[in-house]
Short mmCIF file of C-alpha atoms in Angstrom, two decimals:
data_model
loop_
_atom_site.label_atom_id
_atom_site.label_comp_id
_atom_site.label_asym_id
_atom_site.label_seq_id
_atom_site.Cartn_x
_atom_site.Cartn_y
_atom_site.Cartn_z
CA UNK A 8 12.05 -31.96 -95.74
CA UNK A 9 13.97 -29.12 -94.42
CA UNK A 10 16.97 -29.09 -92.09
CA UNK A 11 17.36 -26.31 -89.39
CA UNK A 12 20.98 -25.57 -88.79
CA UNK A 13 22.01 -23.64 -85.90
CA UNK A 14 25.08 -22.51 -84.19
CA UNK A 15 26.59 -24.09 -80.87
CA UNK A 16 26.49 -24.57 -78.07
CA UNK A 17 23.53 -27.26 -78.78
CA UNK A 18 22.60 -27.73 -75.22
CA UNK A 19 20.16 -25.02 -73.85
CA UNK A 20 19.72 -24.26 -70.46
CA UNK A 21 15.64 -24.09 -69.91
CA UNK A 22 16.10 -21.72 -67.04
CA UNK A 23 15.39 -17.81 -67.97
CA UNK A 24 17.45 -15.41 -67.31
CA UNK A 25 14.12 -13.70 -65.16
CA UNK A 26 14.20 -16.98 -63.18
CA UNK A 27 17.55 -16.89 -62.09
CA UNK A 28 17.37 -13.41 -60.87
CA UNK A 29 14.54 -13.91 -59.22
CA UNK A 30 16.40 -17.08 -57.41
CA UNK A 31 18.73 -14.74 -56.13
CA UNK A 32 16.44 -12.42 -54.88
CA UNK A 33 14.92 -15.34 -52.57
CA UNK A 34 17.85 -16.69 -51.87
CA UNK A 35 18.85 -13.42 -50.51
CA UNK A 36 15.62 -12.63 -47.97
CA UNK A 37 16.64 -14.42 -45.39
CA UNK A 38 19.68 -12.05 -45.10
CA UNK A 39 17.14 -9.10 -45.83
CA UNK A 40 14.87 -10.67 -42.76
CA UNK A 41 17.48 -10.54 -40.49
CA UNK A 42 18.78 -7.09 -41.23
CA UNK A 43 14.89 -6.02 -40.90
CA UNK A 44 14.61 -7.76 -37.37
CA UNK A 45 17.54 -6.30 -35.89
CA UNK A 46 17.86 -2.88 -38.12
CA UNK A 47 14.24 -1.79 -38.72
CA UNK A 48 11.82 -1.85 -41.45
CA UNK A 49 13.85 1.15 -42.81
CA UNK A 50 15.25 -1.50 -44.91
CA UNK A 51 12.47 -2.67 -46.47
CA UNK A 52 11.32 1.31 -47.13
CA UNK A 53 13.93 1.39 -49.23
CA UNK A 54 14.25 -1.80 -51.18
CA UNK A 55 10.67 -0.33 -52.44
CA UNK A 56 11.55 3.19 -53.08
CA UNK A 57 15.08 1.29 -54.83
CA UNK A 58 12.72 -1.02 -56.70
CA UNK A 59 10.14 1.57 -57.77
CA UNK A 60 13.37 3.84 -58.94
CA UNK A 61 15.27 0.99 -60.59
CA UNK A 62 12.30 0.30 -62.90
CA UNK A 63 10.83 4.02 -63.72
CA UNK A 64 14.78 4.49 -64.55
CA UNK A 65 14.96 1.42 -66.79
CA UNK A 66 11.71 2.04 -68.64
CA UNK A 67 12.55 5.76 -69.29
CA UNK A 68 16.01 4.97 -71.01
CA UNK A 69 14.28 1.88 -72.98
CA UNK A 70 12.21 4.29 -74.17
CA UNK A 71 14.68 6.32 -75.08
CA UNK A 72 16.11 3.76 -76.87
CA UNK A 73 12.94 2.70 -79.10
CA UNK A 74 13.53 -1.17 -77.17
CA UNK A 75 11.09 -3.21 -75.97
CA UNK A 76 10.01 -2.41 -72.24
CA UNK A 77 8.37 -5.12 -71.16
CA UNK A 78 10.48 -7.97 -72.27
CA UNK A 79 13.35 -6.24 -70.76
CA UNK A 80 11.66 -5.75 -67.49
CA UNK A 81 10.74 -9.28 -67.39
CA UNK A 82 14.60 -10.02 -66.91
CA UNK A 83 14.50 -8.68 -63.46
CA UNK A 84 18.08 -7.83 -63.04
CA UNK A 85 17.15 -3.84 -62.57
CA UNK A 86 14.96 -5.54 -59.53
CA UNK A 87 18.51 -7.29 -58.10
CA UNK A 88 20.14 -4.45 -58.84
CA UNK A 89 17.90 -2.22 -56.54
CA UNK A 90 17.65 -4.84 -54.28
CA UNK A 91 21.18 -4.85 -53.48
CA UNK A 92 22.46 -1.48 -53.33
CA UNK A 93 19.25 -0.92 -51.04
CA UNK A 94 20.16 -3.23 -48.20
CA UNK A 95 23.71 -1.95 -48.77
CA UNK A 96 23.26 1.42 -47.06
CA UNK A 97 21.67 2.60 -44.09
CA UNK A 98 18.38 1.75 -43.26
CA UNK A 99 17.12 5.20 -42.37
CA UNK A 100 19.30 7.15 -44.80
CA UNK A 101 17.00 9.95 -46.47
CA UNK A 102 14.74 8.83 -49.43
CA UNK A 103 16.71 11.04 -52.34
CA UNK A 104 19.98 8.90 -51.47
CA UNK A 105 18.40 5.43 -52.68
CA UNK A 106 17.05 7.40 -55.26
CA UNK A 107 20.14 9.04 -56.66
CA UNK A 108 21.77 5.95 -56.08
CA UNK A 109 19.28 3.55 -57.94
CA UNK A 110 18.60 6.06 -60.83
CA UNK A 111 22.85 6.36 -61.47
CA UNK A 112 23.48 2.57 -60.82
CA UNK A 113 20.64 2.03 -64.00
CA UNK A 114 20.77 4.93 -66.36
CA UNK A 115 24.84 5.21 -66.13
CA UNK A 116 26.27 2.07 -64.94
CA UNK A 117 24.24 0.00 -67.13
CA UNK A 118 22.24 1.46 -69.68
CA UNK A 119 24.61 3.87 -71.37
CA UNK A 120 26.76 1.14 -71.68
CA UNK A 121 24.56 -0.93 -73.47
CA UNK A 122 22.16 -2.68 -71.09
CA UNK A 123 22.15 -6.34 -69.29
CA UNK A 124 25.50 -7.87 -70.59
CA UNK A 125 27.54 -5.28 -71.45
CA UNK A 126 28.23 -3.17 -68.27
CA UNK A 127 31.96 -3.04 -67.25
CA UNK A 128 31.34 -2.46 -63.60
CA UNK A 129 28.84 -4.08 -60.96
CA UNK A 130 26.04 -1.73 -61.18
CA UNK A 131 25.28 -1.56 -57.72
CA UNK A 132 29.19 -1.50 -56.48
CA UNK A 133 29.12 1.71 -58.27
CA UNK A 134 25.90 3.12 -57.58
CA UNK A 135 27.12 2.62 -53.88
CA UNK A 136 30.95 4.68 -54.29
CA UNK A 137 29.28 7.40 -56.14
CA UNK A 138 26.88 7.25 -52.89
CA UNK A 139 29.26 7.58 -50.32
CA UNK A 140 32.01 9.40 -51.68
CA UNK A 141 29.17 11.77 -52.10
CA UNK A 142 26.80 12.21 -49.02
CA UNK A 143 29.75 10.32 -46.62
CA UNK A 144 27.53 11.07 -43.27
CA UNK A 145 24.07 9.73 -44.45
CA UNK A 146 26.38 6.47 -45.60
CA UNK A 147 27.69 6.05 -42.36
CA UNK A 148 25.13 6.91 -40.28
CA UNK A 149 24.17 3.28 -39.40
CA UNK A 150 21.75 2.52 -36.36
CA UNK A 151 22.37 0.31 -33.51
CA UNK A 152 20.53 -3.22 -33.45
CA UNK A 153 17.44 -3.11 -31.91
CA UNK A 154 18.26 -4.33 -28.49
CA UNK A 155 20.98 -1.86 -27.95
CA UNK A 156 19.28 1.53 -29.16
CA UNK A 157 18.84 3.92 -26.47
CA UNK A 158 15.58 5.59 -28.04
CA UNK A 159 13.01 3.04 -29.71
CA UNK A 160 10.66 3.96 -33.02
CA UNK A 161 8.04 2.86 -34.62
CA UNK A 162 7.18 1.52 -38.48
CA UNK A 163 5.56 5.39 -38.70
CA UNK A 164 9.12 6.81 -37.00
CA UNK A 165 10.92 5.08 -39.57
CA UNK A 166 8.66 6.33 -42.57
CA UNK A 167 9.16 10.01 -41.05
CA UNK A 168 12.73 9.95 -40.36
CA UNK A 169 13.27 8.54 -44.24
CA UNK A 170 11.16 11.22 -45.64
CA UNK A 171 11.47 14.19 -43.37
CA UNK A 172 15.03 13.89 -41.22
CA UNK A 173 12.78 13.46 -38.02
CA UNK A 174 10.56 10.89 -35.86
CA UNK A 175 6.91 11.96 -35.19
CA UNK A 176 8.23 12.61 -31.36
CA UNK A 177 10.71 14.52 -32.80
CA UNK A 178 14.03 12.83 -33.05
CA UNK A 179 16.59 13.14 -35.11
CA UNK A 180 18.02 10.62 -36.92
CA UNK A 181 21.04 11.42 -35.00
CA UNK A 182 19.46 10.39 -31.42
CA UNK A 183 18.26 7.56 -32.99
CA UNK A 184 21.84 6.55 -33.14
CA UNK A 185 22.44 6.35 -29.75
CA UNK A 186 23.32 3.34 -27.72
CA UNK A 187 21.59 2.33 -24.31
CA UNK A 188 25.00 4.14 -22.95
CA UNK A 189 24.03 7.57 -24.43
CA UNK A 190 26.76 7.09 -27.22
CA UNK A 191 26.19 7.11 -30.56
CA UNK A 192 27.06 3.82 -32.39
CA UNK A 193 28.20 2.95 -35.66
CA UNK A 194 28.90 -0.60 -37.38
CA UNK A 195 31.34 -2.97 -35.28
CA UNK A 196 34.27 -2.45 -37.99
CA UNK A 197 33.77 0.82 -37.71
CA UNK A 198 33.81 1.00 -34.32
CA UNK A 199 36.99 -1.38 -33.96
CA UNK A 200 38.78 0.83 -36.39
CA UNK A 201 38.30 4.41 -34.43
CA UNK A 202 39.38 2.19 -31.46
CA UNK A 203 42.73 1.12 -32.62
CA UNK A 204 42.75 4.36 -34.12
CA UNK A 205 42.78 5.28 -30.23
CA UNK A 206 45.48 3.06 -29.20
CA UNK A 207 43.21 0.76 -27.78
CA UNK A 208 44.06 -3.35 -28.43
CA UNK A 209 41.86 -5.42 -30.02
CA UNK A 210 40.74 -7.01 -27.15
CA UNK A 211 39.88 -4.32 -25.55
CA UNK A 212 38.33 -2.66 -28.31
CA UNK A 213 35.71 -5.82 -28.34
CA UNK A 214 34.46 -5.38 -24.88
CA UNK A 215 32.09 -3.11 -26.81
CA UNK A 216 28.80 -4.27 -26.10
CA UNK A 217 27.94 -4.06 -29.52
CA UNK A 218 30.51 -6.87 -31.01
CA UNK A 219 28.16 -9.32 -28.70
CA UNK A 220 29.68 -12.66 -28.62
CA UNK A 221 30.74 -13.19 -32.41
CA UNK A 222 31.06 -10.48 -34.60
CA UNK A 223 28.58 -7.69 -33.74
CA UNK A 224 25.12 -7.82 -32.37
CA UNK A 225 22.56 -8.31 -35.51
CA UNK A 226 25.66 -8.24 -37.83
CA UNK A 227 26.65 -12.17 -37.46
CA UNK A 228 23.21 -13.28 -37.84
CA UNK A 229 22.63 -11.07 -41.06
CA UNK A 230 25.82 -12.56 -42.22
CA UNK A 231 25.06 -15.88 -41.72
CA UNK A 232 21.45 -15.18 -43.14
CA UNK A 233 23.06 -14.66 -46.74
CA UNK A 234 25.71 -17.39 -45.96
CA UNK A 235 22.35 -19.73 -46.07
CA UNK A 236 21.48 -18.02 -49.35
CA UNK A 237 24.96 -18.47 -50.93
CA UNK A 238 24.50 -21.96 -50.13
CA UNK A 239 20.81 -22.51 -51.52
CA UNK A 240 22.67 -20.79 -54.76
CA UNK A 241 25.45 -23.52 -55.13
CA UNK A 242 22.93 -25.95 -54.67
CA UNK A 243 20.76 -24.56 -57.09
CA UNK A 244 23.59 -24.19 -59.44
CA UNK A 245 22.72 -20.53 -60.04
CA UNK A 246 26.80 -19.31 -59.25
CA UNK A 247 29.49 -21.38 -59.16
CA UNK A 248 31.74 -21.76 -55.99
CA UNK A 249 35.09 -20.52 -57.07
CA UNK A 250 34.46 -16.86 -56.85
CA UNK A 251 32.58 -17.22 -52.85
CA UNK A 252 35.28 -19.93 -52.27
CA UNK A 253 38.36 -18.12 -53.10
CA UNK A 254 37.39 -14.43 -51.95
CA UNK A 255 36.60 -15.50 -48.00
CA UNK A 256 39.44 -18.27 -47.86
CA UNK A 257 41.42 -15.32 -48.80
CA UNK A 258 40.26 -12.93 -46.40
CA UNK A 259 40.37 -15.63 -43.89
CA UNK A 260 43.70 -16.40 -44.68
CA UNK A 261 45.13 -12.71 -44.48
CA UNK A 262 43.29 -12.48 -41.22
CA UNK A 263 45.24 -14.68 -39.66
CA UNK A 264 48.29 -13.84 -41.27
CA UNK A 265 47.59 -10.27 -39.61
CA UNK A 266 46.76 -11.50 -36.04
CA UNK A 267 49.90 -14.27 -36.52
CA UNK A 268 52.00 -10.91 -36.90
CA UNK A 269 50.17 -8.01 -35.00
CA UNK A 270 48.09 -9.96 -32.73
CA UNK A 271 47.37 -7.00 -30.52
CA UNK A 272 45.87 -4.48 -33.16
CA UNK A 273 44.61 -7.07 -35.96
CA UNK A 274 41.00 -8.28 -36.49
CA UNK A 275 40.54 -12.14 -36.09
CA UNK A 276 39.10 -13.76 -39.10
CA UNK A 277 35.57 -14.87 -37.41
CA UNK A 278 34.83 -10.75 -37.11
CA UNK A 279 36.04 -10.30 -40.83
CA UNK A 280 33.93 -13.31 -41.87
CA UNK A 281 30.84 -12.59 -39.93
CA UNK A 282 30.46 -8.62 -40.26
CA UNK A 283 30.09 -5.68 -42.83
CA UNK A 284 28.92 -7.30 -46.08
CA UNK A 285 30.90 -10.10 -46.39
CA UNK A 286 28.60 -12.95 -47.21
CA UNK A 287 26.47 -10.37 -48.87
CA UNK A 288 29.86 -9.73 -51.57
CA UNK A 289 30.90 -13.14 -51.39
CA UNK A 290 27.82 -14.72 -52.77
CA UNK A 291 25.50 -11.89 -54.27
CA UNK A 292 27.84 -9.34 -55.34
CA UNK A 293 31.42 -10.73 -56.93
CA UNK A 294 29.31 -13.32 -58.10
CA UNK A 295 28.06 -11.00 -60.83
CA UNK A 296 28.34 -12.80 -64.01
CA UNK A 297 28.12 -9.81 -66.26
CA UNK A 298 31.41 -7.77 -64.80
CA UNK A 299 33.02 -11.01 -62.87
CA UNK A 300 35.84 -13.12 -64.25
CA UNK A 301 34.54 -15.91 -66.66
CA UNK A 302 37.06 -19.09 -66.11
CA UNK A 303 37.37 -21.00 -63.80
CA UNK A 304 40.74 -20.30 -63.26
CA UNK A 305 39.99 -16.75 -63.30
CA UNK A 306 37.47 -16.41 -60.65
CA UNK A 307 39.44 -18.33 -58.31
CA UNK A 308 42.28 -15.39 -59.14
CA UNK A 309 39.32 -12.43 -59.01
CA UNK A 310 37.90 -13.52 -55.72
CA UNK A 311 41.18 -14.20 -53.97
CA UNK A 312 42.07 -10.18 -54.95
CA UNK A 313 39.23 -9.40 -54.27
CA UNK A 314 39.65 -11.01 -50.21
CA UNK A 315 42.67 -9.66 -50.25
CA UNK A 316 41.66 -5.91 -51.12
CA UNK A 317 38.89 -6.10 -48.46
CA UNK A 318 41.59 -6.66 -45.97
CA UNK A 319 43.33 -4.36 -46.57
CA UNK A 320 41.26 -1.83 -46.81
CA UNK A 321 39.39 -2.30 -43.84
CA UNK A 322 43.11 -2.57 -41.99
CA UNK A 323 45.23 0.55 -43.50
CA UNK A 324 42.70 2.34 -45.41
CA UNK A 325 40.11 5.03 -44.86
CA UNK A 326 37.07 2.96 -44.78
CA UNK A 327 35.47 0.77 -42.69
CA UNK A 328 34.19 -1.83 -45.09
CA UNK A 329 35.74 -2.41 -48.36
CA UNK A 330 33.53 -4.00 -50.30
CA UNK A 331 32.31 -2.13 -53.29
CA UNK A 332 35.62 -0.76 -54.03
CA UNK A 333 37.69 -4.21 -54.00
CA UNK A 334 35.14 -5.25 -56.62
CA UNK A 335 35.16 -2.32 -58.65
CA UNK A 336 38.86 -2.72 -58.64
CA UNK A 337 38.98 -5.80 -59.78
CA UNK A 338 36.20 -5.36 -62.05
CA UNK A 339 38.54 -3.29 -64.19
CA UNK A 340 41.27 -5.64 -63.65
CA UNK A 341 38.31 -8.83 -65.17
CA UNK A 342 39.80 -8.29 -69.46
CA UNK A 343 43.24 -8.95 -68.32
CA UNK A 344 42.09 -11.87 -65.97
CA UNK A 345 40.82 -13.69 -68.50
CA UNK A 346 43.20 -12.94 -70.91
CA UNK A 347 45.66 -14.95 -69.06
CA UNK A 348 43.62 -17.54 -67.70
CA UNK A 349 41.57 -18.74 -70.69
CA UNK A 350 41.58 -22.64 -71.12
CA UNK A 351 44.13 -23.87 -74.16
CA UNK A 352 42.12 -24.72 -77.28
CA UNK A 353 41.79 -28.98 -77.55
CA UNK A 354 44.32 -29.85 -80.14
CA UNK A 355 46.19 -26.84 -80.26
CA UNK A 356 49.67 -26.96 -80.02
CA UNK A 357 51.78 -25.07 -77.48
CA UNK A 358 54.15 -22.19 -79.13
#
């Protein structure tokens, strides 16, 4: 009789790596509804052409690489990948930016540095910089919710405008950007920073019909739509809760630091909670296990920076939301993280 001898650890998880991304992916539609409902189906146009990209772009440089296609496919994670750079930029942005986006996030982000597991970066973070520090108008030119557009399109409208710049009436995406008061409209922080830009208060700035009651017409709701995902994840043990836990306490708690000290030209923490992509980083995105901090200790550290960063970039820097760079930053910052925060050995002694 023959002994099999194996290396730890000894317990096996029985859940596949395909599986888990694939939990994500649900756990995220309910954020992806929402932004549908009040943004368009522009967003689900391109989570297919991202899809269809992300795996034509994986298959080509597995190819390349003489490795198996289909069991690598199987993983999913070039199908989270696409899914989340997709509903991170505009819904009717033209087709070639998802494209350009999707293909660099795969081939360059994550392939050339060795596939699944040994990427340095989140490959949709970067997929997303490269996007808008490239084509900065078609990244920022969001439409209004639903209710509050001025002109209103069709499924067909949104197919044209993605493909060929225009509806089939005619309009640009441009009109389509207008608000019911003839103004064009962009994303509440956006629209709170050109105001204080302005010298206008924060509460004046938020008599802008499109902050609504909370944080921003459709915004709050798509927010709280992946705030119900997150959750379903911690329940389902699929990410663990220091990295969600840490990064929004800690944009919370600089939040109210900033309205304790500037109350009339700081953002409340409810409107830094509830809009942008904050849910959508603080459960889908820093979550990444591959280029995220991996002690406990650490991602408490990583997403606290990480809260912090989105602060203050969205209070003294050039951009609106701060997402993808904040994670990105700290992404770089992840070897010296856990360098200092690694667990002490049982039975070692101290030196």
């Amino acid at each position: 009789m023959q002994l099999s001898l194996s290396s730890s650890p000894h317990k096996h998880s029985h859940k596949s790596l395909g599986a888990l991304m694939l939990k994500v992916a649900f756990a995220a539609s309910l954020g992806i509804a929402c932004q549908a409902y009040f943004f368009g189906f522009g967003v689900i146009i391109q989570l297919l052409l991202a899809i269809i990209t992300a795996i034509a772009a994986e298959a080509f440089v597995l190819k390349l690489r003489k490795r198996n296609i289909k069991s690598a496919l199987s993983d999913y994670s070039a199908v989270l990948t696409a899914v989340l750079l997709a509903i991170s930029i505009p819904p009717l942005a033209p087709w070639w930016v998802i494209v350009i986006g999707t293909a660099f996030a795969i081939i360059f982000v994550k392939q050339l540095y060795g596939g699944l597991g040994f990427n340095l970066f989140n490959p949709a973070m970067a997929g997303y910089v490269l996007l808008l520090i490239s084509f900065p108008v078609q990244m920022t030119t969001w439409s209004p919710p639903i209710e509050l557009a001025f002109n209103q399109h069709t499924l067909l409208d949104e197919i044209s405008v993605i493909f060929t710049g225009i509806t089939q009436s005619g309009l640009t995406t441009e009109q389509l950007r207008l608000g019911v008061d003839g103004v064009s409209m962009a994303t509440p922080l956006d629209t709170l920073k050109t105001s204080l830009s302005k010298g206008l208060t924060t509460s004046e700035s938020l008599q802008n019909p499109i902050f609504g009651e909370l944080a921003g017409i459709g915004w709050q709701w798509v927010n709280l739509g992946y705030l119900l995902g997150g959750i379903y994840l911690l329940k389902a043990r699929v990410i663990n809760w220091h990295i969600p836990v840490s990064f929004l306490a800690s944009l919370a708690i600089c939040a109210s630091i900033g309205v304790m000290f500037h109350p009339g030209v700081s953002t409340g923490p409810v409107l830094h909670l509830f809009s942008g992509a904050t849910m959508l980083a603080a459960f889908f995105i820093a979550t990444d296990p591959v280029s995220a901090s991996t002690t406990n200790k650490g991602r408490l550290i990583y997403g606290a920076l990480i809260g912090l960063l989105v602060y203050l970039i969205r209070t003294y820097g050039g951009y609106p939301d701060a997402v993808a760079f904040s994670v990105l930053l700290l992404n770089m910052a992840v070897p010296l993280i856990d360098f200092y925060t690694q667990p002490k050995v049982y039975g070692a002694k101290e030196q």
